[in-house]
CSV table of C-alpha atoms in Angstrom, one decimal:
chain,number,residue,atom,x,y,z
A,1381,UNK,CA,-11.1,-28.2,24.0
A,1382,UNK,CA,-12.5,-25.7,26.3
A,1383,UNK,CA,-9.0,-24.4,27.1
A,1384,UNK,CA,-8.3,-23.8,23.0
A,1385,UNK,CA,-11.1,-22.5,22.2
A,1386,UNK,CA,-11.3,-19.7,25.4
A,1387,UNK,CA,-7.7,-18.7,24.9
A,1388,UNK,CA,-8.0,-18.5,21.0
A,1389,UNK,CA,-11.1,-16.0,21.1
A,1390,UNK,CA,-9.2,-14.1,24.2
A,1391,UNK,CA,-6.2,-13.3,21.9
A,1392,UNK,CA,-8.7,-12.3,19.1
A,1393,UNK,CA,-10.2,-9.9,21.5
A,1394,UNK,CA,-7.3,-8.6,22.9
A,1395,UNK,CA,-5.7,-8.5,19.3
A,1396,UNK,CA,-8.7,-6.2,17.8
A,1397,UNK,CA,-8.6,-4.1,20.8
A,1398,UNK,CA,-5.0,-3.4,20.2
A,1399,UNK,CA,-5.5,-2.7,16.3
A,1400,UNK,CA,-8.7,-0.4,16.6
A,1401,UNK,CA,-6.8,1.4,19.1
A,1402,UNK,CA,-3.3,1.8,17.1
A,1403,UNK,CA,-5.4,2.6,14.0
A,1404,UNK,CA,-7.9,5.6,16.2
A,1405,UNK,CA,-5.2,6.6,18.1
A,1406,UNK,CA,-1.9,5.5,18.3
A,1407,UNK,CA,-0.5,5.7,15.1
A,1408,UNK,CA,1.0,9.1,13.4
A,1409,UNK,CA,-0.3,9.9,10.4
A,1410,UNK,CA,0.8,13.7,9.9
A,1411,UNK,CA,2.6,15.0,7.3
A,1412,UNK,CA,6.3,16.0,7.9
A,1413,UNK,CA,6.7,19.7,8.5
A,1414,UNK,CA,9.5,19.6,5.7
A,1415,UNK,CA,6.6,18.6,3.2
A,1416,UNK,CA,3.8,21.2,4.8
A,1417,UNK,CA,2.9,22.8,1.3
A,1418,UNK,CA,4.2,20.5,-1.2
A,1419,UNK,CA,2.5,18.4,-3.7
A,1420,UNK,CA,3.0,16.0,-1.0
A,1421,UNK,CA,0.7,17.4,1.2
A,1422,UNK,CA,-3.1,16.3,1.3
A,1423,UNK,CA,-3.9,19.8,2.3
A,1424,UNK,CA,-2.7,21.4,-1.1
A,1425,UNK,CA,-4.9,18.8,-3.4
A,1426,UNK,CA,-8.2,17.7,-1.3
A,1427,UNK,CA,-10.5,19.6,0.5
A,1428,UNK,CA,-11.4,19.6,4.1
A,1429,UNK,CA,-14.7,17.2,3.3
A,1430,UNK,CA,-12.1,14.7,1.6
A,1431,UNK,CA,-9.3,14.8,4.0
A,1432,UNK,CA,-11.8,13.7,6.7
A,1433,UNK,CA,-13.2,11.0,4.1
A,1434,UNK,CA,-10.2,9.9,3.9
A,1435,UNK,CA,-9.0,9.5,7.2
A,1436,UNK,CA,-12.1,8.1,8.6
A,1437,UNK,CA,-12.5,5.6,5.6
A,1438,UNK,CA,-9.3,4.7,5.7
A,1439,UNK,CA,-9.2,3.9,9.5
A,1440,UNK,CA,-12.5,1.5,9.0
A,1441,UNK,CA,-10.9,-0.5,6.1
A,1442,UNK,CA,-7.9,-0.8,8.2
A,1443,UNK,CA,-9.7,-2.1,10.9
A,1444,UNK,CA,-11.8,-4.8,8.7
A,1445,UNK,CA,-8.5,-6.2,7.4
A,1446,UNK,CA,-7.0,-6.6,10.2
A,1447,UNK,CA,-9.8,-7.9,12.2
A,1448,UNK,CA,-11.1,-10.4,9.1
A,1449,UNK,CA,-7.9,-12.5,8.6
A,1450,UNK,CA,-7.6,-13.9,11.8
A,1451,UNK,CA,-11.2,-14.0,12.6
A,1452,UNK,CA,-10.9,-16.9,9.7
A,1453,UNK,CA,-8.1,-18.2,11.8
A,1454,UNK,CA,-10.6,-18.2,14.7
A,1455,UNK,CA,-13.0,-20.2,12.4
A,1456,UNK,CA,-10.5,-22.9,11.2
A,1457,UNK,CA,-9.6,-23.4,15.1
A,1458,UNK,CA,-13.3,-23.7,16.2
A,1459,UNK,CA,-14.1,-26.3,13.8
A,1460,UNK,CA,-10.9,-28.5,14.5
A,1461,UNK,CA,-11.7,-28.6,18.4
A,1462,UNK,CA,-15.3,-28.8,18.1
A,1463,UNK,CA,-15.4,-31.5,15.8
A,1464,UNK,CA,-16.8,-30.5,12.5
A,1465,UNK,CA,-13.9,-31.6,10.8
A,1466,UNK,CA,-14.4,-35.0,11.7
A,1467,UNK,CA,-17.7,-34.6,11.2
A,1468,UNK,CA,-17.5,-33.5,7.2
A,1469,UNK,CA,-15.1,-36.4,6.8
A,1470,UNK,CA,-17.7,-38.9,8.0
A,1471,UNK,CA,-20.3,-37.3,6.0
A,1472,UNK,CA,-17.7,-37.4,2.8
A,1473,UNK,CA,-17.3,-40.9,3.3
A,1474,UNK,CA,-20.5,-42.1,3.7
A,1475,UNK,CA,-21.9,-40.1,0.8
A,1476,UNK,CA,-19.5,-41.5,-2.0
A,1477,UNK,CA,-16.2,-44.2,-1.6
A,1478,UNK,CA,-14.3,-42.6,-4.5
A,1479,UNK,CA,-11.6,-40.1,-3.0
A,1480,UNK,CA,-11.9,-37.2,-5.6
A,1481,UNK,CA,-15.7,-37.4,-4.3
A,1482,UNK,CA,-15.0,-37.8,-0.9
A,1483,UNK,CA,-12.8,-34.5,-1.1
A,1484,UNK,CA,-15.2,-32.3,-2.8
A,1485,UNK,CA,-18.1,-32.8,-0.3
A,1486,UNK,CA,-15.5,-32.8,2.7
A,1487,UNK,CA,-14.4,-29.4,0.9
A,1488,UNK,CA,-17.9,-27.9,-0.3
A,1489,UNK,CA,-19.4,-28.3,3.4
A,1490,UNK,CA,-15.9,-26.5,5.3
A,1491,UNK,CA,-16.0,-23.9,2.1
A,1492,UNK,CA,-19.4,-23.4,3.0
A,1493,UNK,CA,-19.1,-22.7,7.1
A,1494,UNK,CA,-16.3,-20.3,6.4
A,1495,UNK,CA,-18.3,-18.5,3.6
A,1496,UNK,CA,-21.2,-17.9,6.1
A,1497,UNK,CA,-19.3,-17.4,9.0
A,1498,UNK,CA,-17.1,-14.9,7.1
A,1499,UNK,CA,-20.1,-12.9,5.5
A,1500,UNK,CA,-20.8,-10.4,7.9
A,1501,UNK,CA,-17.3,-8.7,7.5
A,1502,UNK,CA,-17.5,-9.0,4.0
A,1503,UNK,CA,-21.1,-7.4,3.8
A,1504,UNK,CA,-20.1,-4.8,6.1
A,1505,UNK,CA,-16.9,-4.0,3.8
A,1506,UNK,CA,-19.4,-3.4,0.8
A,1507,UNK,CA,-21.3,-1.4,2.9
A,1508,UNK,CA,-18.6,0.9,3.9
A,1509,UNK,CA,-17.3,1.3,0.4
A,1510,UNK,CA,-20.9,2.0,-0.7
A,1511,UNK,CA,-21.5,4.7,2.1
A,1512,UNK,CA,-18.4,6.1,1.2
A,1513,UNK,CA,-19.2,6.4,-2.5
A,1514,UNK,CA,-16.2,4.1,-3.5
A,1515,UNK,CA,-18.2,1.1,-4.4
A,1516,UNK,CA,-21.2,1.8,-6.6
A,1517,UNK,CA,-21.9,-1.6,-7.3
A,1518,UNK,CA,-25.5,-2.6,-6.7
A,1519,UNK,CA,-26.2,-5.0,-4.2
A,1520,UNK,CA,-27.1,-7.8,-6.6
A,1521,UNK,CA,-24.2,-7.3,-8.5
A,1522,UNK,CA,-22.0,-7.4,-5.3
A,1523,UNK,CA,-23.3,-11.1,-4.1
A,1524,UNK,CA,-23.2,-11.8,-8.0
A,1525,UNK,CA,-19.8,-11.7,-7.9
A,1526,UNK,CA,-19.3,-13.3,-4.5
A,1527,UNK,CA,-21.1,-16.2,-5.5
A,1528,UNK,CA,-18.7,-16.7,-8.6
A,1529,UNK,CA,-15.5,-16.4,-5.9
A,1530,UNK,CA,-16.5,-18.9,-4.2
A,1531,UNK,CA,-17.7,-21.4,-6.9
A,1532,UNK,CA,-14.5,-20.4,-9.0
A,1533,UNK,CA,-12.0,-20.8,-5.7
A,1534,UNK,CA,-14.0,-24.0,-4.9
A,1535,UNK,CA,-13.5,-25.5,-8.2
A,1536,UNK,CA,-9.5,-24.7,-8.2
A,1537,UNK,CA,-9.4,-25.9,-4.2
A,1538,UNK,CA,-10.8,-29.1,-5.4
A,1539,UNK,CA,-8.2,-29.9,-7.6
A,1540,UNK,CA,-5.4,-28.6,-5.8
A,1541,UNK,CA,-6.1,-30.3,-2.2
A,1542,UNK,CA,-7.2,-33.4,-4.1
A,1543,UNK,CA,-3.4,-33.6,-5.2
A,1544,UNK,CA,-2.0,-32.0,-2.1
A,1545,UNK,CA,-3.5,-35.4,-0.3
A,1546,UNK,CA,-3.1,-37.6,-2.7
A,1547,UNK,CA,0.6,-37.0,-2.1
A,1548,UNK,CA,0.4,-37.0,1.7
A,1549,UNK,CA,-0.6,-40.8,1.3
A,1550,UNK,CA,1.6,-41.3,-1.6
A,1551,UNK,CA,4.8,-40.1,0.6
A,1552,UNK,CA,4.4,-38.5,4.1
A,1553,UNK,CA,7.9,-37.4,4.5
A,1554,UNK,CA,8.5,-35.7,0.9
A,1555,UNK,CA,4.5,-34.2,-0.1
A,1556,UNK,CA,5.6,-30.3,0.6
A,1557,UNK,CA,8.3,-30.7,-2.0
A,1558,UNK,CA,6.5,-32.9,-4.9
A,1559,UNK,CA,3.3,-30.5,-3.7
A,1560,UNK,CA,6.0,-27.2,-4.6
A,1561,UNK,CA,7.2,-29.0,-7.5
A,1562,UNK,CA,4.0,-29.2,-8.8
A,1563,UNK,CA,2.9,-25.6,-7.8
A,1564,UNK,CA,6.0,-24.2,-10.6
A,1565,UNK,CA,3.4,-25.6,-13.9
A,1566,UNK,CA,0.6,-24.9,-12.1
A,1567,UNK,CA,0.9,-21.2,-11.2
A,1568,UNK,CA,1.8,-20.3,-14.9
A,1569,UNK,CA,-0.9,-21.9,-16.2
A,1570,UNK,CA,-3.2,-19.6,-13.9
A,1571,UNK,CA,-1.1,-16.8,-15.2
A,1572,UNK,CA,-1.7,-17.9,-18.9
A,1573,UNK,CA,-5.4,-18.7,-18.6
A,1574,UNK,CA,-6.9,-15.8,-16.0
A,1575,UNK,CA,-7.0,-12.8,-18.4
A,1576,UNK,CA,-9.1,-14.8,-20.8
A,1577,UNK,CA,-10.9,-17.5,-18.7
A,1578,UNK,CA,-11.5,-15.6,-15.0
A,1579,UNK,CA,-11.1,-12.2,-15.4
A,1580,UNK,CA,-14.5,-12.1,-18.0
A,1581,UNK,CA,-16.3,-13.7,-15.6
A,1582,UNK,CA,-16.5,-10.6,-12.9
A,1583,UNK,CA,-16.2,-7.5,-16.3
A,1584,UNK,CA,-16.8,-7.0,-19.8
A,1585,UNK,CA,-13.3,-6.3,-21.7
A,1586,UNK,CA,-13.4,-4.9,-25.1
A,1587,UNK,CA,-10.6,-3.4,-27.4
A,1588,UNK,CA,-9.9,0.6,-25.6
A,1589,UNK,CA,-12.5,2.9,-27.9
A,1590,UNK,CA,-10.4,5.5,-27.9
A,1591,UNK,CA,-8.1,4.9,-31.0
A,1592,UNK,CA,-6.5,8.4,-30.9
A,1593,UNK,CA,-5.1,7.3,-27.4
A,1594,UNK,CA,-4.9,3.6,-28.1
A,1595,UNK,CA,-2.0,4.3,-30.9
A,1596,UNK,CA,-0.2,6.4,-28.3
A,1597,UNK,CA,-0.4,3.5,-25.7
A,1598,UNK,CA,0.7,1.2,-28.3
A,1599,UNK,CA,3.5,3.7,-29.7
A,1600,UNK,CA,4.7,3.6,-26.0
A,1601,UNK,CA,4.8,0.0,-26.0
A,1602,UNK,CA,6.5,-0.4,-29.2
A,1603,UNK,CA,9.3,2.0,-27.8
A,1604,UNK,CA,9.9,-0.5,-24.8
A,1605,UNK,CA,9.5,-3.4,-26.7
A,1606,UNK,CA,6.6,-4.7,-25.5
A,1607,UNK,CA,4.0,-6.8,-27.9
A,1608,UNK,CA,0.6,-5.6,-27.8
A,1609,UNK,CA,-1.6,-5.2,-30.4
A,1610,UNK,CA,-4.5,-3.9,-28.6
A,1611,UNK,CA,-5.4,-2.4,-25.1
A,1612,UNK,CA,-8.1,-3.5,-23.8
A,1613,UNK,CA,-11.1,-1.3,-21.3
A,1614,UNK,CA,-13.1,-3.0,-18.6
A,1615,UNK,CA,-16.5,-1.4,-18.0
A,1616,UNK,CA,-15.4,-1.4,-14.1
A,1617,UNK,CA,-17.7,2.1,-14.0
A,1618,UNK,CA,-20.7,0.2,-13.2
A,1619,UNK,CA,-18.9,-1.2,-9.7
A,1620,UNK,CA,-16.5,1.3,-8.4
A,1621,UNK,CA,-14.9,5.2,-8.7
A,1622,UNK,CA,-11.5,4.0,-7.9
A,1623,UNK,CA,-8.6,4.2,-10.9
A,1624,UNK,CA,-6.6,1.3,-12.0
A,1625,UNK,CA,-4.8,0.0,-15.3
A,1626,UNK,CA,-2.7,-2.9,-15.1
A,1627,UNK,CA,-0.9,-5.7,-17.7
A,1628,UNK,CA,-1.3,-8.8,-16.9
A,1629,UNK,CA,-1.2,-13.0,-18.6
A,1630,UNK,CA,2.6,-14.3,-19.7
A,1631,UNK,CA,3.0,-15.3,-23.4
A,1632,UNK,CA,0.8,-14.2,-25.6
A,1633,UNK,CA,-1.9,-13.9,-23.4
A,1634,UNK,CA,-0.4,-10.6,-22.1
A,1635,UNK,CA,-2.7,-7.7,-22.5
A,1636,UNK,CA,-2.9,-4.0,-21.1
A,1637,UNK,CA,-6.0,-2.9,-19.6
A,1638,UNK,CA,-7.4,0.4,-18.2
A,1639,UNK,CA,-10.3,0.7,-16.0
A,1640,UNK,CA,-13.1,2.8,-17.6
A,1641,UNK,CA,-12.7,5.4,-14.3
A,1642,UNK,CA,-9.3,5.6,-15.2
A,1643,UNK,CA,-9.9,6.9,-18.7
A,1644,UNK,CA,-12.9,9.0,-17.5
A,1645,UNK,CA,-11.3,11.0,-14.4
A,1646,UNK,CA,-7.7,11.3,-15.6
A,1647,UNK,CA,-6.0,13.6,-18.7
A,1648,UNK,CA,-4.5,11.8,-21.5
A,1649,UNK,CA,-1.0,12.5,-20.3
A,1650,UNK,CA,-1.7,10.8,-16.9
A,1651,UNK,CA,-3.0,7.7,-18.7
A,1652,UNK,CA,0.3,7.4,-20.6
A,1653,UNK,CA,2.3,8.3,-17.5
A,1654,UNK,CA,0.1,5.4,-15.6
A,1655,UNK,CA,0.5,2.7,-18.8
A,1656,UNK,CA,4.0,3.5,-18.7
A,1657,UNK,CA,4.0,3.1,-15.1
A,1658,UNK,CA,2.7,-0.6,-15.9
A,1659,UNK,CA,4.9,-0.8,-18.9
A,1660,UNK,CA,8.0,-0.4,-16.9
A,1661,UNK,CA,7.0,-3.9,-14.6
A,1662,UNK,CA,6.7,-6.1,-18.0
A,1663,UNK,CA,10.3,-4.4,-19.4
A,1664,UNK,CA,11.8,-5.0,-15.8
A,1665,UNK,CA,10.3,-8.2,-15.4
A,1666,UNK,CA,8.5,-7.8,-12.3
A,1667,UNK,CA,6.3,-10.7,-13.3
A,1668,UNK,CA,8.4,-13.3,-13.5
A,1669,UNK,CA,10.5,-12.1,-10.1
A,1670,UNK,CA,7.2,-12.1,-8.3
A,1671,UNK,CA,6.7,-15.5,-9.5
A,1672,UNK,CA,10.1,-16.3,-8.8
A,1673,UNK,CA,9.8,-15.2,-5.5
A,1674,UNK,CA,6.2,-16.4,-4.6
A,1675,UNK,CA,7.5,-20.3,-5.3
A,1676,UNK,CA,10.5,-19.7,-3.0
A,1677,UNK,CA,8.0,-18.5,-0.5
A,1678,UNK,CA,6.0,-21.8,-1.2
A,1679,UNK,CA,9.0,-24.2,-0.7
A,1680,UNK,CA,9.3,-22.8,2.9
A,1681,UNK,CA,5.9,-22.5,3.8
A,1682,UNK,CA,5.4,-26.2,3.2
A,1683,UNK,CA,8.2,-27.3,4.2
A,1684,UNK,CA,7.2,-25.2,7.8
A,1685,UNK,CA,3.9,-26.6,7.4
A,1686,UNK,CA,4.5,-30.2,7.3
A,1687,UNK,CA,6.9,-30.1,10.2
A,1688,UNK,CA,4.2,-28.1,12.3
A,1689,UNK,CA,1.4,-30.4,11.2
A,1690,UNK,CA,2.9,-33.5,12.2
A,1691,UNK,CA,3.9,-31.9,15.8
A,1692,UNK,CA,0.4,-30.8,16.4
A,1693,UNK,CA,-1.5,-33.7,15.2
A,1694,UNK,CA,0.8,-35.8,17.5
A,1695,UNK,CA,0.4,-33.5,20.1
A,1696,UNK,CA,-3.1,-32.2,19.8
A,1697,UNK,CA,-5.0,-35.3,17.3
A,1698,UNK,CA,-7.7,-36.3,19.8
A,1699,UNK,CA,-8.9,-32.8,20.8
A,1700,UNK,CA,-8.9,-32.7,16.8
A,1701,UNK,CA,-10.0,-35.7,16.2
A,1702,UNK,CA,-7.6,-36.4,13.4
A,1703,UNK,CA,-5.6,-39.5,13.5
A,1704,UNK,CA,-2.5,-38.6,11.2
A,1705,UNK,CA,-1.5,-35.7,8.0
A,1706,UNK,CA,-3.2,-38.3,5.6
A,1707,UNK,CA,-6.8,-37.9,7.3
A,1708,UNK,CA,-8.6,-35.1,5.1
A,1709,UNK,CA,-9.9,-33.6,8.4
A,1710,UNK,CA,-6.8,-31.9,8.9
A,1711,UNK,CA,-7.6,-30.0,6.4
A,1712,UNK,CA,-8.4,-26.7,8.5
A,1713,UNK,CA,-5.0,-27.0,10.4
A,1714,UNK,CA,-3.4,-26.9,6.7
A,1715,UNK,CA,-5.3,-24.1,5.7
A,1716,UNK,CA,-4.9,-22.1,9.5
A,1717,UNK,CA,-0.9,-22.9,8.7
A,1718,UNK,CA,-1.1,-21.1,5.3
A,1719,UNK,CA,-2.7,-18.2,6.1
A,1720,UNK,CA,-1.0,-17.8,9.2
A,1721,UNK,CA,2.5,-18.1,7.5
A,1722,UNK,CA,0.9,-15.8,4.3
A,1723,UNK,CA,0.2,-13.2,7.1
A,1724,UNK,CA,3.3,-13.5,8.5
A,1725,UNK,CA,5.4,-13.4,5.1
A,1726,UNK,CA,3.7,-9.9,4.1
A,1727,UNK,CA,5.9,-7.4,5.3
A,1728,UNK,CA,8.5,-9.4,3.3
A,1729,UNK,CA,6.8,-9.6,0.1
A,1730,UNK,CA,5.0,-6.1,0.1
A,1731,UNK,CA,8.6,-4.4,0.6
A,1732,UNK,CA,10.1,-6.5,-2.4
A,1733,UNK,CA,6.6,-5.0,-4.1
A,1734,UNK,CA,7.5,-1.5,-2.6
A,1735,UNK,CA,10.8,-1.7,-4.3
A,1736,UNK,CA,9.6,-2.8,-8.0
A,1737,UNK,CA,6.6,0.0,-7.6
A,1738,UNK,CA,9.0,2.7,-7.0
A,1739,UNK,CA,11.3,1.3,-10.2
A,1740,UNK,CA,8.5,1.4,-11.9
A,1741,UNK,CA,7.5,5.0,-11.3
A,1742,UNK,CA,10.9,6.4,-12.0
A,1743,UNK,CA,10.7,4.2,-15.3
A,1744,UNK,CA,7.6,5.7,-16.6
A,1745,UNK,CA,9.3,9.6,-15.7
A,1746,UNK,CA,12.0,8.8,-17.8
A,1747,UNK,CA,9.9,7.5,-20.3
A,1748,UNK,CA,7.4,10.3,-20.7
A,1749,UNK,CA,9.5,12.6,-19.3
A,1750,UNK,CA,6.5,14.2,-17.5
A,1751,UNK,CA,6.5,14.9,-14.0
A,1752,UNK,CA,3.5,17.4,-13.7
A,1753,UNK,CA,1.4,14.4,-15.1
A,1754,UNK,CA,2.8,11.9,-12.5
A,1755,UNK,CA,2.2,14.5,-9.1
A,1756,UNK,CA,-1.4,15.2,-10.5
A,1757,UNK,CA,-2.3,11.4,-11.2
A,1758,UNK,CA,-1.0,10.2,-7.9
A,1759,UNK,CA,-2.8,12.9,-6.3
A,1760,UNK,CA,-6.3,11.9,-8.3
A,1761,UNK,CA,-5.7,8.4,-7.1
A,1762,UNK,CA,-5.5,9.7,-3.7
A,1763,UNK,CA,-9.0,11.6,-4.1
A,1764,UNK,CA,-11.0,8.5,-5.8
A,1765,UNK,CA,-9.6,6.0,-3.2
A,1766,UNK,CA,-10.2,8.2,0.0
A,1767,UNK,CA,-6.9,7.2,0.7
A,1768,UNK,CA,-4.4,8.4,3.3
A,1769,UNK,CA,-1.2,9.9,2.1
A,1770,UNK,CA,0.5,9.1,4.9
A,1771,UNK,CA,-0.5,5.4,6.6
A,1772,UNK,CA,0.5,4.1,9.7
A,1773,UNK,CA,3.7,1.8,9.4
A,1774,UNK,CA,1.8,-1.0,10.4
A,1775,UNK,CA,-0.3,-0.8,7.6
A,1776,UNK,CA,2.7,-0.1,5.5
A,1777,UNK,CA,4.4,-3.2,6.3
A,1778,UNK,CA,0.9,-5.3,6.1
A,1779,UNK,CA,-1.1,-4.0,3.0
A,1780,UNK,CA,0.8,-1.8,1.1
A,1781,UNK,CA,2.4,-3.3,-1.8
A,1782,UNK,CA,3.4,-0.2,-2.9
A,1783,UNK,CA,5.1,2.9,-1.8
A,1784,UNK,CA,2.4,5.5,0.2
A,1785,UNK,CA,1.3,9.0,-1.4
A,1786,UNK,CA,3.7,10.4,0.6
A,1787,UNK,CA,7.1,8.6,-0.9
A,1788,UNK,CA,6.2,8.4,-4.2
A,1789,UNK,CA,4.6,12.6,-4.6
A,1790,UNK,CA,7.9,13.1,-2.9
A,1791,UNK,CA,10.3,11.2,-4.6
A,1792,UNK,CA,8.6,11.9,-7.6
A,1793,UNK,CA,8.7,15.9,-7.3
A,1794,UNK,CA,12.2,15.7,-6.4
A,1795,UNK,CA,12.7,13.8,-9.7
A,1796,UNK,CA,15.1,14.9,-12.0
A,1797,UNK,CA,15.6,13.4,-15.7
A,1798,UNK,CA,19.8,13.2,-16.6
C-alpha cells in the first residue's frame, strides 16, 4: 500500500515538474520568420500588454490542465489503497439493501471526496480567468454553476454505473459490449435532450434580437440546407469576454446559437463568416462522425478496461480491498481506467477535430466569400481569449481540438476562392 501510494505521488511530482518546465521553458512558441509581418503574426494585431497576457495566461492554464487530470488519477488511486472504497461500500450497504440505493450513496460519498479534493484547482482556475479579465462571473455565480455540475453529472452517473454493474453481475465476460451497445441510444438521447434540458440550466437563451442579422443567418442556412427557424443568443456576457457560436441537438432539436460577446465585439460580416463556420460542420456532418467515432472509441476502451480490471483486481484485490469486477468498490479503478485511456485517446481524437475545423473554415470562405472577415475574426478571438497563436505541440496534440492561430490566419490568408 505504502509502496503504491509513494511511487504514484513520485511520478505526479516528477510529471508536473516536467510540464511546468516544457510549458516555461522548453517549448518554442515563436512565430516562423516566413510569417514575421503577416496577419499571422501576433505582433501585427495585439499590443505588447496583450502579447504578454497572452503568453503568461496561456502558460498557467496549460499548466492547470495538465497538472488537474492526473491529480484526479492520484485521487482515484489513494482511495483504492487506503480503503475508502471499501469503506463507502460498507456504508452503502448498511444504509439501504436495494442495489439502485446502495449505488447512489456508494456514488454520492466518492463524488463527494473527488469534488473536494479537486476544488482547489478548480478555484484557482476561476481565479486566473478572473485576474486575467476572461471570466467576469461573480463568485456566487461561479459555485452556482459548480454546484449544478456536480448534481447534474451525479444524477446521469447514477444511472449509467447502476447499469454498467448491473451488467457486470448479469455477465462478467460480455458487460463492455452490452455496456457499448447500450451507450449507441444513450448518447443521442443526450444529444437530443441537452439544448433544451441542460444547457438552460447554466444561461438564459432567447430568440437572437437582432432580426436584421437573424434573416441573414437564416438566409445562410437556407442556402446550405439547413432547417432553422430561429437563432438563438445566450446572455453568456454576464460570465465571460470570450467569443463563441456553435449548433448543436440532432433532429429537431438543432438550434444555432451565438454568445452575446460574440455579437457585441465582432462586425456583422464576422458573425456570418463564424455561423457559416458552424454551418459548414452540420452540412458535412461532423456530428454524426464525432458520434461515430466517440462509440468506436467506447467499444475499445471497455473492451481494454475489462481485460485490465480483471488483471489488477486479481493481482492487486487485497491492497484494494475488492474481491472481484462485480464489487461496486472497484468503482475508482473503472473510473482511473477511463480517464486514463480518455487522456491517452486525445491526440487521436483532437486531430480528427483538427481536420473537420479546418473543413469547416474553408467551407464558410467559400460560402461568404470573405476572407478579410475570417483573418479579422480569428484574430479577435485571439485578443478575447489571451490566447497564444502559436502553442506548444504538446498542447496541440492534448487540448486543441482545432487548428492554432497560426494554421488557420495562415491557411486562411493564403486562401483563394476557384
Amino acid at each position: 500500500m505504502k509502496k503504491i501510494i509513494k511511487w504514484s505521488v513520485i511520478s505526479y511530482i516528477l510529471f508536473g515538474l516536467f510540464i511546468a518546465w516544457y510549458l516555461f521553458y522548453g517549448a518554442n512558441t515563436d512565430i516562423p520568420t516566413n510569417l514575421k509581418g503577416s496577419a499571422a503574426d501576433p505582433e501585427t494585431f495585439m499590443n505588447d500588454q496583450q502579447l504578454l497576457l497572452s503568453e503568461e495566461y496561456s502558460q498557467i492554464k496549460n499548466l492547470l490542465y495538465f497538472l488537474s487530470i492526473p491529480f484526479e488519477w492520484l485521487i482515484y488511486i489513494v482511495v483504492l489503497v487506503v480503503g475508502l472504497s471499501a469503506k463507502f461500500r460498507e456504508w452503502s450497504k448498511a444504509t439501504s439493501k436495494f442495489s439502485i440505493l446502495q449505488t447512489a450513496i456508494y456514488l454520492f460519498w466518492l463524488s463527494l471526496i473527488v469534488e473536494v479534493l479537486s476544488f482547489p484547482f478548480q478555484w484557482v482556475s476561476y481565479s486566473v480567468s478572473k485576474k486575467y479579465n476572461i471570466t467576469v462571473q461573480t463568485t456566487s455565480s461561479w459555485m452556482k454553476d459548480n454546484m449544478i455540475d456536480f448534481w447534474v453529472n451525479y444524477a446521469m452517473m447514477i444511472i449509467i454505473i447502476a447499469v454498467v454493474f448491473w451488467l457486470i453481475r448479469k455477465s462478467t465476460k460480455r458487460w463492455w459490449f452490452y455496456a457499448w451497445l447500450l451507450s449507441v441510444p444513450f448518447s443521442f438521447f443526450l444529444m437530443f435532450v441537452q439544448p433544451v434540458l441542460i444547457d438552460p440550466l447554466y444561461n438564459d437563451f432567447y430568440p437572437l434580437t437582432n432580426k436584421e442579422l437573424e434573416t441573414k443567418i437564416l438566409a445562410l442556412a437556407d442556402k446550405a440546407d439547413i432547417p432553422a427557424d430561429h437563432v438563438y443568443e445566450v446572455n453568456m456576457s454576464a460570465k465571460t469576454n470570450s467569443l463563441n457560436a456553435y449548433v448543436t441537438g440532432v433532429g429537431s432539436n438543432s438550434r444555432i446559437v451565438l454568445w452575446d460577446t460574440t455579437l457585441n465585439r465582432l462586425s456583422e460580416n464576422e458573425i456570418l463568416f463564424i455561423m457559416a463556420h458552424e454551418m459548414g460542420h452540420y452540412v458535412m456532418k461532423h456530428i454524426y462522425i464525432g458520434i461515430a467515432g466517440y462509440l468506436v472509441l467506447t467499444l475499445i476502451g471497455l473492451y481494454i478496461i475489462n481485460k485490465l480490471m480483471q488483471v489488477m483486481v486479481k493481482k492487486w484485490g487485497k491492497v484494494f480491498k475488492v474481491s472481484s469486477i462485480q464489487d461496486i468498490a472497484v468503482l475508482p479503478l473503472f473510473l482511473l481506467l477511463i480517464s486514463m485511456l480518455s487522456f491517452a485517446s486525445d491526440p487521436i481524437s483532437n486531430a480528427v477535430s483538427r481536420h473537420q475545423e479546418k473543413d469547416a473554415d474553408l467551407y464558410a470562405l467559400e460560402m461568404t466569400n470573405d476572407k478579410e472577415a475570417a483573418v479579422s475574426s480569428f484574430q479577435e478571438l485571439s485578443r478575447a481569449g489571451l490566447s497564444q497563436v502559436n502553442p506548444p505541440y504538446l498542447v496541440k496534440l492534448f487540448r486543441y481540438g482545432h487548428p492554432t492561430m497560426l494554421e488557420r490566419l495562415t491557411y486562411t490568408n493564403e486562401y483563394e476562392q476557384e
